[in-house]
Coordinates of C-alpha atoms and ligand atoms in Angstrom, one line a residue:
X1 CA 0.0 0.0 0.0
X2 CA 1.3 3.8 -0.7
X3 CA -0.3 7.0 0.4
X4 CA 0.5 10.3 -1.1
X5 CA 0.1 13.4 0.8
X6 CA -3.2 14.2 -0.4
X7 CA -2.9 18.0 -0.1
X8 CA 0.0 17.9 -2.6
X9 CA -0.1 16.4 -6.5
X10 CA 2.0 13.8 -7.0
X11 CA 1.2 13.2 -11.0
X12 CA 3.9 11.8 -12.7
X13 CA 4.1 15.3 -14.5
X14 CA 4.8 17.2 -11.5
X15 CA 7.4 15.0 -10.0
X16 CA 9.3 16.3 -13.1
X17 CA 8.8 19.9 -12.0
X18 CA 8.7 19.0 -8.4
X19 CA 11.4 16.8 -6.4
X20 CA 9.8 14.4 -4.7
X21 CA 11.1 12.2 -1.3
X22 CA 9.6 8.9 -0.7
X23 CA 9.7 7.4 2.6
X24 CA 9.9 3.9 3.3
X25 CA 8.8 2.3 6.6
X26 CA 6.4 -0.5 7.4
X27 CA 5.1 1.5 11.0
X28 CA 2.4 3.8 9.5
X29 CA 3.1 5.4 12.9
X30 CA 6.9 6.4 11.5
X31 CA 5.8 7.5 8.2
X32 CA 3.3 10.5 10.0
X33 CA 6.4 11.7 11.3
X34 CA 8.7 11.9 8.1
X35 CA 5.8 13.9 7.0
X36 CA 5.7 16.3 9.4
X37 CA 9.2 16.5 9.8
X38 CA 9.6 17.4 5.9
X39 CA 6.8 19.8 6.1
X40 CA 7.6 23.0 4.5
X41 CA 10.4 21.8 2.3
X42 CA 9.7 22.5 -0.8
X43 CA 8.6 19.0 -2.6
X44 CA 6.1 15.9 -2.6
X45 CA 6.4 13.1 0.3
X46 CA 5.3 9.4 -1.0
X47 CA 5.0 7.0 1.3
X48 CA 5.7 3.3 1.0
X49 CA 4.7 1.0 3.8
X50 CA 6.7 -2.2 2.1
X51 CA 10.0 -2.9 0.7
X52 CA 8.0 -4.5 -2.5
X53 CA 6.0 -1.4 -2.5
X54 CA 8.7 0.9 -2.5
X55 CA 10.4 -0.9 -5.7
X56 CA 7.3 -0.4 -7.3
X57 CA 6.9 3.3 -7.1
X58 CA 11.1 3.7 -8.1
X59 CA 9.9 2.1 -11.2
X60 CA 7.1 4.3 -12.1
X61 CA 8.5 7.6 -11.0
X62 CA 12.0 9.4 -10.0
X63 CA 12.6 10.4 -6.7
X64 CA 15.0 12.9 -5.2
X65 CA 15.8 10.6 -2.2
X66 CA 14.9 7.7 -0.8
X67 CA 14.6 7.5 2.8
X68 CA 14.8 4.0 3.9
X69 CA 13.9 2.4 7.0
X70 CA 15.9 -0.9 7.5
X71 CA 14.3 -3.2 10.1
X72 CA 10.8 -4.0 7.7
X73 CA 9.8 -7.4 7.6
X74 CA 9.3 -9.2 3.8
X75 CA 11.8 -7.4 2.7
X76 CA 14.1 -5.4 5.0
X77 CA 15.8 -1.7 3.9
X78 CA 19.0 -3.5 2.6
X79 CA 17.9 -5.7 0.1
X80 CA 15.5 -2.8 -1.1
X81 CA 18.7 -1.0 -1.7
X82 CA 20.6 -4.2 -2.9
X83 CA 17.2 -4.8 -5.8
X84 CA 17.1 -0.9 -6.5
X85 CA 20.5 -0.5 -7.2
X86 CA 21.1 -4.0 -9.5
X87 CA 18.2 -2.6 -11.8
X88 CA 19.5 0.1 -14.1
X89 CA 16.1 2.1 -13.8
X90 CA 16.4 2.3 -10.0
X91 CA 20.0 2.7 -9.6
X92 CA 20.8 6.4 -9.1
X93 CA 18.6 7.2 -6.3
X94 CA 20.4 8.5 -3.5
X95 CA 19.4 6.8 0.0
X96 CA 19.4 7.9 3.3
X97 CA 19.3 4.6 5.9
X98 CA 16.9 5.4 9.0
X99 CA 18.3 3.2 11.4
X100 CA 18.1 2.7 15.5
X101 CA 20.9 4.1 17.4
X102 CA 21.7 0.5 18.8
X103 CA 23.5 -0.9 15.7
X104 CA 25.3 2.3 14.4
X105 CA 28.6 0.9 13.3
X106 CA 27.4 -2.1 12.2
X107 CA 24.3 -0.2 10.3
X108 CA 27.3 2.2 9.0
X109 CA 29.0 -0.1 7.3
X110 CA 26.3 -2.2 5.7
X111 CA 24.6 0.8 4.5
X112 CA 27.0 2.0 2.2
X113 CA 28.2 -1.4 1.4
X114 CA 24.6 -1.2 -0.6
X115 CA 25.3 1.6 -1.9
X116 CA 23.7 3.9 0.5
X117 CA 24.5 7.8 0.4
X118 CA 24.3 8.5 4.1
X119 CA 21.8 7.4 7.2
X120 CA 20.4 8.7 10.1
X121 CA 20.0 7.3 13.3
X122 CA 16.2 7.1 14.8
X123 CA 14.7 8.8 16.6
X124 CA 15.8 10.9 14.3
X125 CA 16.9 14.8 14.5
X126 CA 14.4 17.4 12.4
X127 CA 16.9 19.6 11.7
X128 CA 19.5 16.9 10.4
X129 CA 17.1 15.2 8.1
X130 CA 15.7 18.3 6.7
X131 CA 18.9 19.5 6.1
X132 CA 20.2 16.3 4.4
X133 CA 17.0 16.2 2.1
X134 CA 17.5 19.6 1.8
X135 CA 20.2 18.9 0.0
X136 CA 19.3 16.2 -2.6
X137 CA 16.1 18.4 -3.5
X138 CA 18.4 21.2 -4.5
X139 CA 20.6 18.6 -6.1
X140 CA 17.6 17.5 -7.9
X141 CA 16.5 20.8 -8.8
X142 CA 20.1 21.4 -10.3
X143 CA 20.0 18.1 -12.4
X144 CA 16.5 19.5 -14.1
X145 CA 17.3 23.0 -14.8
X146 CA 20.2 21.5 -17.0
X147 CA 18.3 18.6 -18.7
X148 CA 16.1 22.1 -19.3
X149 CA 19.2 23.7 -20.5
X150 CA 20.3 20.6 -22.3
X151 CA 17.1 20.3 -24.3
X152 CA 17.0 24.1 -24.9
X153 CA 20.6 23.9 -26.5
X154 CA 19.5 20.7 -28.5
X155 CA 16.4 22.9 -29.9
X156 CA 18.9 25.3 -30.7
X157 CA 21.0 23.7 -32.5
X158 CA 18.6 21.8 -34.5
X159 CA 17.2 24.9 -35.7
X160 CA 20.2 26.0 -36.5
X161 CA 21.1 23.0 -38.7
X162 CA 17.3 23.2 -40.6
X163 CA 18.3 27.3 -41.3
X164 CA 21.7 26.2 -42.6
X165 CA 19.3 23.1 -44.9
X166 CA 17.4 25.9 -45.8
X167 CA 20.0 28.1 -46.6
X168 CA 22.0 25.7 -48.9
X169 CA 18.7 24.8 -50.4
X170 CA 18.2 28.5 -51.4
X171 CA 21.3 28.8 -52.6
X172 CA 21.1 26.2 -54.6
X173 CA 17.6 27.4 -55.9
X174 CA 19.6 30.1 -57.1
X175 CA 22.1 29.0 -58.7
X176 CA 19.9 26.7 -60.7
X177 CA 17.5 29.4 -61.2
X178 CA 20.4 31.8 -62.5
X179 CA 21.6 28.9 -64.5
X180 CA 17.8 27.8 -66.2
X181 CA 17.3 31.3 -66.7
X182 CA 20.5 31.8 -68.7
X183 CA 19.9 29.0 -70.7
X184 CA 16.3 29.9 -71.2
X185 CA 17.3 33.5 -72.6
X186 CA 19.8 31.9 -74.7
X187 CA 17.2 29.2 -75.8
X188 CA 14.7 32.2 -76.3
X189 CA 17.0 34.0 -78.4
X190 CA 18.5 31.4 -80.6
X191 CA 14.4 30.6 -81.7
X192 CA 14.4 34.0 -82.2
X193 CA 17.1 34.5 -84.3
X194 CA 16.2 31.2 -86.4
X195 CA 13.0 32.3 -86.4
X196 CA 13.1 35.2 -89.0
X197 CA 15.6 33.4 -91.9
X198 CA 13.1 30.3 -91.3
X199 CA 10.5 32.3 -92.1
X200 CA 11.8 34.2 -95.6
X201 CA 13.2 30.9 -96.5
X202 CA 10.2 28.8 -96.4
X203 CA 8.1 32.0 -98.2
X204 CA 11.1 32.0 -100.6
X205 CA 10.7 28.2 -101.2
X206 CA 7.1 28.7 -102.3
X207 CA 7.9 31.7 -104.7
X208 CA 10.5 29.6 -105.8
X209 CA 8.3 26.9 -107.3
X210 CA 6.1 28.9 -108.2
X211 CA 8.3 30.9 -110.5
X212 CA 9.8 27.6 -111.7
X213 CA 6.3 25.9 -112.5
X214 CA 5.7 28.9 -114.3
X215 CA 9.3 28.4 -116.3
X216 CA 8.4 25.2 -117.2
X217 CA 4.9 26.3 -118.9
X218 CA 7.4 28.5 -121.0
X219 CA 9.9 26.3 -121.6
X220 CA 8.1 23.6 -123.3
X221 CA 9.1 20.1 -123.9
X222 CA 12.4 19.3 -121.9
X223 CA 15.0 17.0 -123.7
X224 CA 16.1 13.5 -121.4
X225 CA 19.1 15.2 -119.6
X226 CA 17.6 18.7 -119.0
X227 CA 14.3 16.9 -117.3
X228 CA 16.8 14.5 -115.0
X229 CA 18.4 17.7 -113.6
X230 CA 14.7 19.3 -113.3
X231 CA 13.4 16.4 -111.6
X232 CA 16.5 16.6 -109.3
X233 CA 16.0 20.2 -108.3
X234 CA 12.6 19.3 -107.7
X235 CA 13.0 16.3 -105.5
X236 CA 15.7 18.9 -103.6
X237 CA 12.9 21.6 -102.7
X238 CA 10.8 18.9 -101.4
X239 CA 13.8 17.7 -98.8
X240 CA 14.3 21.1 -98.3
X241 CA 11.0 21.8 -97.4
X242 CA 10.8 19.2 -95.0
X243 CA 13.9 20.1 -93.4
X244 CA 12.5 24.0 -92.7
X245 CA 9.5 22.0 -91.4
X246 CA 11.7 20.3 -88.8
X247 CA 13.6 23.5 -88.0
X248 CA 10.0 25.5 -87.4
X249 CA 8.7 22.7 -85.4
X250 CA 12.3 23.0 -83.4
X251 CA 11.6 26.5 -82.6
X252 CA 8.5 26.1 -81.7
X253 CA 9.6 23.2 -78.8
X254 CA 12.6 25.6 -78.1
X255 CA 9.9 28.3 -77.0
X256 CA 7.8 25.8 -75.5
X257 CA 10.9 25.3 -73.1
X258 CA 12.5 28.5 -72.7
X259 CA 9.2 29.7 -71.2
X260 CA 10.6 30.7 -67.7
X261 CA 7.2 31.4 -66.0
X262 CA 8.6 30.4 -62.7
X263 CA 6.3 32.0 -60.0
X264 CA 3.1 31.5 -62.4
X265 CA 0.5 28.7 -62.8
X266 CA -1.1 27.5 -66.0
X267 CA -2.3 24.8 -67.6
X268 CA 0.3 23.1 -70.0
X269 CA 0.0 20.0 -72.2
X270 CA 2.3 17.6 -70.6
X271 CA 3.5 15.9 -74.0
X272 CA 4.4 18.6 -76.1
X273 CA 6.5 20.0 -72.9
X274 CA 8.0 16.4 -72.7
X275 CA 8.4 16.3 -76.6
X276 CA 10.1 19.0 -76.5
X277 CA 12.7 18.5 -74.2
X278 CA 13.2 15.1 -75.7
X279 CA 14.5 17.5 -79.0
X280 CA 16.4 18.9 -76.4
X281 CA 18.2 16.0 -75.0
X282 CA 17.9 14.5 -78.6
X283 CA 21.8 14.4 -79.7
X284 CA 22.2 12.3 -75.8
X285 CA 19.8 9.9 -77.4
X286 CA 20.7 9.2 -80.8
X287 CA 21.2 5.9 -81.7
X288 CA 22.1 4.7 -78.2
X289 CA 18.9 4.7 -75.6
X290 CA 15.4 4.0 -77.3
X291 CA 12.6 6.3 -75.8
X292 CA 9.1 5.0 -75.0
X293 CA 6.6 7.0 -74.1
X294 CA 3.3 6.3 -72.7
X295 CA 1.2 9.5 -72.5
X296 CA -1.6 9.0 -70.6
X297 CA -5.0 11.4 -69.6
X298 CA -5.6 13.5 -68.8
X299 CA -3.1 15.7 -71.0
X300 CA -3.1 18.6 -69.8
X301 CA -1.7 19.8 -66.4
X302 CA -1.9 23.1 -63.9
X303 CA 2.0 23.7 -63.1
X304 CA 4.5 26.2 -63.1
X305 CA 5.5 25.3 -66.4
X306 CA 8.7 26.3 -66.3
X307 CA 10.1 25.2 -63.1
X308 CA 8.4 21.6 -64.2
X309 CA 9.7 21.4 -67.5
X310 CA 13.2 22.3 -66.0
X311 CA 12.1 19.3 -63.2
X312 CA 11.3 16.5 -65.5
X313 CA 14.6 17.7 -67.6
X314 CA 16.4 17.1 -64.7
X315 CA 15.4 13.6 -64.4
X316 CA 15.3 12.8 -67.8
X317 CA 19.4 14.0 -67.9
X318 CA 20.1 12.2 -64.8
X319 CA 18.4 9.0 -66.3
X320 CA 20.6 9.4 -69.7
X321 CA 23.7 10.1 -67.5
X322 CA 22.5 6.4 -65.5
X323 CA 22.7 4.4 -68.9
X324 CA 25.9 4.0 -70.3
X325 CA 25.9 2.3 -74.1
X326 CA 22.8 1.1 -74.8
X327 CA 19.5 2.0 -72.8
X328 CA 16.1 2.6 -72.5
X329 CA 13.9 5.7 -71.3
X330 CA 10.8 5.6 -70.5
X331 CA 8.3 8.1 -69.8
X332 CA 4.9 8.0 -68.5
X333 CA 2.3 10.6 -67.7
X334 CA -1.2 10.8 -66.4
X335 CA -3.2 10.7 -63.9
X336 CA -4.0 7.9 -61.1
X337 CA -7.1 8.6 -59.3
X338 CA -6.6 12.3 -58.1
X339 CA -2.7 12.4 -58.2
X340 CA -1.1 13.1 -61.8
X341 CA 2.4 11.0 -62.1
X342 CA 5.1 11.9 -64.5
X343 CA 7.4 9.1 -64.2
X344 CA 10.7 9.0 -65.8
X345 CA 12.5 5.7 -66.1
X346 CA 15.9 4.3 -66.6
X347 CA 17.5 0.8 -67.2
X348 CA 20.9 2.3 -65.9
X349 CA 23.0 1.7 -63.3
X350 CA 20.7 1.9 -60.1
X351 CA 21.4 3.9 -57.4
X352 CA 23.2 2.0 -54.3
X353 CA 22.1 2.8 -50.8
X354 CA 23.9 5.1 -49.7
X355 CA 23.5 8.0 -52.5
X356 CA 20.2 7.1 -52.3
X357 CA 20.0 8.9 -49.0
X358 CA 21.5 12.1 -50.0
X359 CA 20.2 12.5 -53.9
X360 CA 18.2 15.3 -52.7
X361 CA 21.0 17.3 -51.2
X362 CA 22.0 20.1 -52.8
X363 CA 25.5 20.3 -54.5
X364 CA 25.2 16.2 -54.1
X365 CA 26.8 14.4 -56.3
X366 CA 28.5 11.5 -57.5
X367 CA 29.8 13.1 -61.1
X368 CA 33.3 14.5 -62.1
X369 CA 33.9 17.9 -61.4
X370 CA 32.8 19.9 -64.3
X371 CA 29.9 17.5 -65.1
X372 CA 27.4 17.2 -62.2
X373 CA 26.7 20.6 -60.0
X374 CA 24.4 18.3 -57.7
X375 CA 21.5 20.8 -58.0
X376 CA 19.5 18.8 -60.2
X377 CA 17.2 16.5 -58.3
X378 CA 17.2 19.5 -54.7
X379 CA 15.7 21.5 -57.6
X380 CA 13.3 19.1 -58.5
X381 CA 12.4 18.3 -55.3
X382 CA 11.9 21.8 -54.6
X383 CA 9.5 22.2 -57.1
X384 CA 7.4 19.4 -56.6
X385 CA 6.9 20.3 -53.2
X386 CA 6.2 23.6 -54.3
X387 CA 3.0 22.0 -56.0
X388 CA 2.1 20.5 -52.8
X389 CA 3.5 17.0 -54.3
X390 CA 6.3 14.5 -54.2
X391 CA 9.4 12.9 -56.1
X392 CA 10.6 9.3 -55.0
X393 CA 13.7 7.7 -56.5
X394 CA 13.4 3.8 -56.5
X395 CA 15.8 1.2 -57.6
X396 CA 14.0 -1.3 -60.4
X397 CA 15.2 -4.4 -61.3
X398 CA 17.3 -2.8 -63.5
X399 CA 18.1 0.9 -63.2
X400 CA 15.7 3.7 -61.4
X401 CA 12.5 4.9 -61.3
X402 CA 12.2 8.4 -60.7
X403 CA 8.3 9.9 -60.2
X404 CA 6.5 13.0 -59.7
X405 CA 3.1 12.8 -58.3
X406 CA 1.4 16.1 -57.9
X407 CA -2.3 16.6 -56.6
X408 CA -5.0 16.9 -58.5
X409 CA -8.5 18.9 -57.6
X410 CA -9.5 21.8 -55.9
X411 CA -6.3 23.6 -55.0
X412 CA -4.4 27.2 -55.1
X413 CA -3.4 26.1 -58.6
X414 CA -6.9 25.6 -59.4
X415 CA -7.8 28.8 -58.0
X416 CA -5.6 31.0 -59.7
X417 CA -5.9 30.0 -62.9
X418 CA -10.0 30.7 -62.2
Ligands
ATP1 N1 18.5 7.9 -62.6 C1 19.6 7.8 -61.8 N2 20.4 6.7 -61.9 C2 21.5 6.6 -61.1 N3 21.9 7.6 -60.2 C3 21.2 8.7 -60.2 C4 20.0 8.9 -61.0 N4 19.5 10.1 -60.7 C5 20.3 10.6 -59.8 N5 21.3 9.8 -59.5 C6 22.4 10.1 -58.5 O1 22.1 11.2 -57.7 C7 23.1 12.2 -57.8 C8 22.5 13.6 -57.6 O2 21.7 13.8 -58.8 P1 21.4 15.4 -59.2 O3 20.6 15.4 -60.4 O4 20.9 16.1 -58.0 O5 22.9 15.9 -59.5 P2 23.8 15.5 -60.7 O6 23.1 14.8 -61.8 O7 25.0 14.8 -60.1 O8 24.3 17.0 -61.2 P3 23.4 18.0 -62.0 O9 22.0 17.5 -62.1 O10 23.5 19.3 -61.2 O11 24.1 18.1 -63.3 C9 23.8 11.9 -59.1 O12 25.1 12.4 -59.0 C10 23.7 10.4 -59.2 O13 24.7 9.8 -58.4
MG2 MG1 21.3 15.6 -62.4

């Protein structure tokens, strides 16, 4: 049996705040006493009236000090302190022996044979005891404010360390956004500039046959050798025409790309954006990694265009980087229930373990100098969670899968573009 003092809590919350004492003694009459003797210090008495008991309340709660009465029967006050101390839950309670005066020296030496911290002799002096406990509650009080000060400093330095993660992450947002916007005003400009011959030369091609359909008319009948050379040129204009065809259609994904709407939400059709930085990545591909696509519905997506084209480019590089010789991409888009997945996979090398852990990192990586800045997948990362999404990177059986699964429904996205 164990009685609290019922005037004081003795929640297993407030013996954190509050030291607490427990008393130990089989004679109820004894543990009044304690009480009264502690009275006014500042902390909760628990009282134990069994050995058993006591070891039961050192297990569910911590205790400033133990004072310990040694002749109980069961269970007497050493062998409480010999079980307390052999269990590693238990073992750093101080104890204070309460023994009669009879059997001091022998009491002495047993005591702190079991570890004991220091005892007092029955009856017992209120001025000794209280100062002794005095003591081990301001020990007590000590040992919390540092655990306080301990977890304080731990806060600390674990915001620290997510300011410095952030930091490096912005930087690297940076970096890649000074880079993608570079590239985008120089993608921007080239379609420009290609833009303007295109255009002349494909008018020009159709004045051209036009002027030389009305040549033949005049020309009449064409003898065997000037027809061969007629028929050539003619086949010629048709190549060429097709080749301006390509080059406009080029252009046209080159803008598609360049389109550095970072901040800004609209609705994009996934394919062409994928198409066209396929062109982009074509000369990687050529002849080496087949591409399969599987464009699903629905085709069209709400996104930041720019930041996702520039996401799913990074994946699509890292997954051409993965496969060296021959290879094969594949791509796959649409949407799974209310989640839209743009997966992009690779039959490369796999990633082992322990990159796995840190692909996200910014400025990790496992390429040369000079050929990986380690800003690709933070920066996709970044912008997937920026839709509110996420981006996994599995091993298959062979090579990686990397997807990005973004949201679907009501959502700011959905909003804005309203
Ligand atoms: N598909 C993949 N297969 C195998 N390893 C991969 C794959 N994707 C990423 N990794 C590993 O993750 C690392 C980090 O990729 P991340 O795209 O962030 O940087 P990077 O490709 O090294 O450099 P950057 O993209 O800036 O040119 C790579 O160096 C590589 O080791
Ligand atoms: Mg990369």
């Amino acid at each position: 049996m164990t009685r609290a003092r019922p005037r004081r809590s003795t929640s297993w919350q407030d013996a954190n705040v509050r030291p607490s004492v427990l008393a130990v003694d089989d004679v109820a009459a004894n543990l009044l006493t304690l009480d009264a003797l502690l009275e006014g210090l500042d902390c909760d008495v628990v009282q134990a009236n069994s050995g058993e008991a006591a070891l039961r309340l050192l297990l569910k709660r911590q205790f400033a000090v133990m004072l310990l009465d040694v002749q109980m029967p069961l269970m007497d006050g050493y062998e409480v302190a010999a079980h307390a101390r052999s269990n590693p839950a238990t073992r750093d309670v101080p104890i204070i022996f309460l023994t009669a005066a009879s059997d001091s020296e022998e009491t002495a030496l047993k005591a702190y044979g079991t570890g004991a911290v220091d005892f007092l002799l029955k009856p017992l002096n209120p001025t000794i005891l209280r100062s002794k406990v005095s003591v081990f509650l301001e020990l007590w009080r000590r040992r919390e404010q540092l655990a306080l000060a301990m977890t304080r400093l731990e806060s600390k330095s674990s915001d620290l360390e997510e300011a410095y993660r952030q930091l490096k992450e912005t930087q690297a947002q940076l970096v890649q956004t000074a880079k993608m916007a570079s590239l985008g005003q120089l993608v921007a400009g080239v379609a420009h500039e290609i833009n303007n011959p295109l255009s002349f030369c494909l008018s020009h091609l159709k004045t051209a046959r036009k002027s030389l359909d009305a040549a033949l008319e005049g020309l009449g009948e064409l003898t065997a050798p000037v027809q061969q050379h007629w028929d050539r040129a003619q086949n010629r204009l048709v190549e060429m025409e097709l080749g301006l065809a390509r080059i406009a259609d080029l252009v046209v994904k080159l803008r598609t790309f360049s389109r550095l709407d970072e901040g800004e939400f609209k609705l994009i059709s996934v394919k062409e954006s994928i198409l066209a930085l396929l062109t982009i990545v074509g000369h990687r591909l050529a002849g080496r990694i087949e591409v399969v696509t599987e464009f699903g519905e629905p085709d069209t997506l709400a996104c930041a265009a720019g930041l996702m084209n520039q996401a799913v480019m990074n994946l699509v590089v890292n997954a051409i980087d993965a496969m060296e010789g021959q290879g094969t991409l594949t791509i796959s888009t649409g949407a799974d229930g209310d989640v839209y997945r743009i997966v992009v996979a690779d039959t490369g090398t796999g990633i082992p373990a322990e990159v796995l852990e840190r692909v996200f990192e910014p400025f990790f990586t496992t390429k040369p100098v000079g050929e990986g800045t380690g800003l690709g997948l933070s920066l996709a990362y970044s912008t997937v969670k920026k839709h509110g999404g996420t981006l996994t990177l599995e091993n298959r059986e062979r090579g990686t899968r990397a997807s990005i699964c973004i949201p679907l429904g009501p959502s700011p996205i959905a909003k804005n573009l309203l």
